[in-house]
Amino acid sequence: MCFYLAILGLFLSQTSPGHAAPPEALARTKHVTAELLLENDALEAGKASMVGVRLEMEPHWHTYWRFPGDSGLPTEAAWQLPAGWQAGPAEWPIPQRIFVPPLVNYGYEHEALIGFPVSVPANEAIGKKRIVASVSWLVCKEECIPEKVELALEVKVVKAGTAKPAASAHLFAKLRAQQPERQAPGLAKVIYKEKLLGIEFPDAAAVPASVDFFPLVAMVIKGDAPPKVESAGGRTTLWLEKADPFDDKAPALPGMVVFSSGKGVHTLEIAPPLSASAVPEALVEDQQAPVSGWIAIVFAFLGGLVLNLMPCVFPVLGIKVMALVRQGEGDPLHSRLHGKAYALGVILCFWGLAAALVTLRSVGEAAGWGFQLQQPRFVAFLVLLFSLVTADLAGLIRWSGRWMGAGGNLAGREGYSGSFFTGMLAVVVATPCTAPFMGTAIGAVIGAPAWMVFLVFTSLAIGLALPFVLLCYHPTYLRVLPKPGAWMERLKEFFAFPMAATVVWLLWVLTLQVGADNAFKVELGLLVLAISVWMRTRFEATTTKWLSHGILMLGLVVVALGASGKPESAPGGHEGWAPYGEKALQEAIQNGKPVFVDFTAAWCLTCQVNRKLVLERDSLKEFFRQKGVVLLVADWTNRDPEITRALERQGRLGVPLYLVYRAGAAQPEVLPQVLTEGRIRESFP
């Protein structure tokens, strides 16, 4: 079993199937031409020389600045350089506003040159070297496409002072002229005036012909218009409209000021502090009171308890409870150690999710509860894992003893590691479920410090682990069950069916994520893997085992190809529902229409149960039609920053979420996560 787990680990780390051609300095994708350029004809030893990535976009397509605005992702470059060389932070050209109503983004149309200072050690040998950059970007028009290429360039290393300007030197000169001067801290300050926010700093010269400001933080100002300039008393003030909602907890307003005049362009990078005491009281009153830390911790604990009853988790716990029954009236210490091992697995897995969530948000990624299920490769891995578990429970293969007892071969201790991994598996299968109480608890950690995120996730883990731990500490509760016997083997085989149902459901999710053709590749890969597992468990010959290894690798490659594919269209929503968007929502509200918004995902079991049992009822559809309700579905099956931000505005990090906007109301009513038709009807009087 360890061999197969190791192979699955290799599958997860795979980034692209097949053998790629050696990278060149110029690469073309469907909508972008990327090129690696030098400012000089050579790089000088002991100095930092400028290397640039030039992106040329097709008409009407755009990429993004270092802060993309309301949506998007910045262009990134990962460098492979000779030993001792270093690439500095990116130097960006001045962006432009790109309007995708109601969103405002900052980026580039036509072309952009992003510079990187590359430092060469003073003792570097004179000669030719090769540098490689793995460049990724998001290119958008009406739809957005993530793209990635590898660019390589053979460069000369020469003595300091001997390099000459390259043909592209004028592009770098333009880029250098746009780099901001960093203002000394404390010179600029922020002032407030009704719904406006002013950046005030000393006047260094005459009032320029125009001023622009590009923020480096969200939810502080509206980005749809340049600032208005006011100069008086030896100071210049840039007046900007405050964002709605306004993040009154933001410590500062970092950004880039662009002064334009007849003498050219001058840029200034500032980060004036935001004074919470200066925010008008009316603004503070309009903000929704956050859930306190202690309440979030209690709600997380209750949510963890309820998770044990969810269809995702219950079969896994049933398997482990059977193992306790099999022990009968054994050593109580033995049973308690099982409980501790299970709890440790649950807690460590939740800590891993918390660490991933904190890390993603620290680098500006929009992520929430269940973010890992938005990755088709992770879903494909779960398909493989649960397929193995299904085959094991059904008795088609026999490796439970070796797997669940790994690391515990001493008499009386066998299976502790199995309890540990069962705890981790319970967390993995619990992710698609959002139990009552969890939405409020997890949503409370939006913008919270890392220690609060870990406290809430730890409380959630304790709630999930507690029922099984109590059984381990009080095994007398198991007396209500029949004595060990043949029924346990039959029940174990029965549990194969809910696991098989999980595999079917995950394949459906994968089909929505990567399309039917790519999902078929995954299914074909599963068939090849099944042949490999059958050969390995039924034949002892060394030659046959090595052949099974080759078939296994073939199956994993086929699965990886399918999981890496792109769907022909985005995951579909409910029939007759319009896709969610801020523009569609605001238009309906302004037209006085009632609105119902379903934040959902294919991998969210609670969402699908509510959809099938409530939202798709003919009687409710007729009710919506009679009331003229605008129905919007926010499908979060795949990663969508706009939907993530909409969830955050409601204090949530996951789905399901149901919002009701009554006719003429700007603020929504949040419905319970477990829907009923009667509760929905009450919301539309």
mmCIF file of N, CA and C in Angstrom, residues 518-530 555 558-559:
data_model
loop_
_atom_site.group_PDB
_atom_site.id
_atom_site.type_symbol
_atom_site.label_atom_id
_atom_site.label_comp_id
_atom_site.label_asym_id
_atom_site.label_seq_id
_atom_site.Cartn_x
_atom_site.Cartn_y
_atom_site.Cartn_z
ATOM 1 N N ASN A 518 -12.516 15.360 -20.915
ATOM 2 C CA ASN A 518 -11.406 15.182 -19.984
ATOM 3 C C ASN A 518 -11.787 14.260 -18.831
ATOM 4 N N ALA A 519 -13.049 14.325 -18.379
ATOM 5 C CA ALA A 519 -13.501 13.408 -17.325
ATOM 6 C C ALA A 519 -13.452 11.964 -17.810
ATOM 7 N N PHE A 520 -13.742 11.759 -19.096
ATOM 8 C CA PHE A 520 -13.645 10.399 -19.650
ATOM 9 C C PHE A 520 -12.210 9.878 -19.575
ATOM 10 N N LYS A 521 -11.226 10.759 -19.775
ATOM 11 C CA LYS A 521 -9.829 10.341 -19.637
ATOM 12 C C LYS A 521 -9.541 9.882 -18.212
ATOM 13 N N VAL A 522 -10.089 10.609 -17.236
ATOM 14 C CA VAL A 522 -9.896 10.208 -15.841
ATOM 15 C C VAL A 522 -10.517 8.842 -15.594
ATOM 16 N N GLU A 523 -11.725 8.628 -16.108
ATOM 17 C CA GLU A 523 -12.391 7.338 -15.928
ATOM 18 C C GLU A 523 -11.610 6.217 -16.614
ATOM 19 N N LEU A 524 -11.074 6.506 -17.803
ATOM 20 C CA LEU A 524 -10.257 5.512 -18.495
ATOM 21 C C LEU A 524 -8.994 5.205 -17.687
ATOM 22 N N GLY A 525 -8.394 6.255 -17.101
ATOM 23 C CA GLY A 525 -7.231 6.045 -16.245
ATOM 24 C C GLY A 525 -7.557 5.187 -15.039
ATOM 25 N N LEU A 526 -8.772 5.362 -14.469
ATOM 26 C CA LEU A 526 -9.192 4.523 -13.341
ATOM 27 C C LEU A 526 -9.274 3.056 -13.741
ATOM 28 N N LEU A 527 -9.757 2.806 -14.950
ATOM 29 C CA LEU A 527 -9.825 1.425 -15.436
ATOM 30 C C LEU A 527 -8.424 0.820 -15.532
ATOM 31 N N VAL A 528 -7.477 1.585 -16.075
ATOM 32 C CA VAL A 528 -6.097 1.095 -16.183
ATOM 33 C C VAL A 528 -5.511 0.860 -14.790
ATOM 34 N N LEU A 529 -5.793 1.766 -13.852
ATOM 35 C CA LEU A 529 -5.301 1.599 -12.486
ATOM 36 C C LEU A 529 -5.908 0.364 -11.830
ATOM 37 N N ALA A 530 -7.180 0.100 -12.100
ATOM 38 C CA ALA A 530 -7.824 -1.086 -11.535
ATOM 39 C C ALA A 530 -7.133 -2.358 -12.021
ATOM 40 N N GLY A 555 -1.742 4.553 -16.084
ATOM 41 C CA GLY A 555 -3.034 4.995 -15.595
ATOM 42 C C GLY A 555 -2.971 6.367 -14.958
ATOM 43 N N VAL A 558 -2.728 9.074 -17.615
ATOM 44 C CA VAL A 558 -4.020 9.315 -18.257
ATOM 45 C C VAL A 558 -4.932 10.135 -17.334
ATOM 46 N N VAL A 559 -4.933 9.792 -16.039
ATOM 47 C CA VAL A 559 -5.732 10.556 -15.079
ATOM 48 C C VAL A 559 -5.244 12.003 -15.012
#
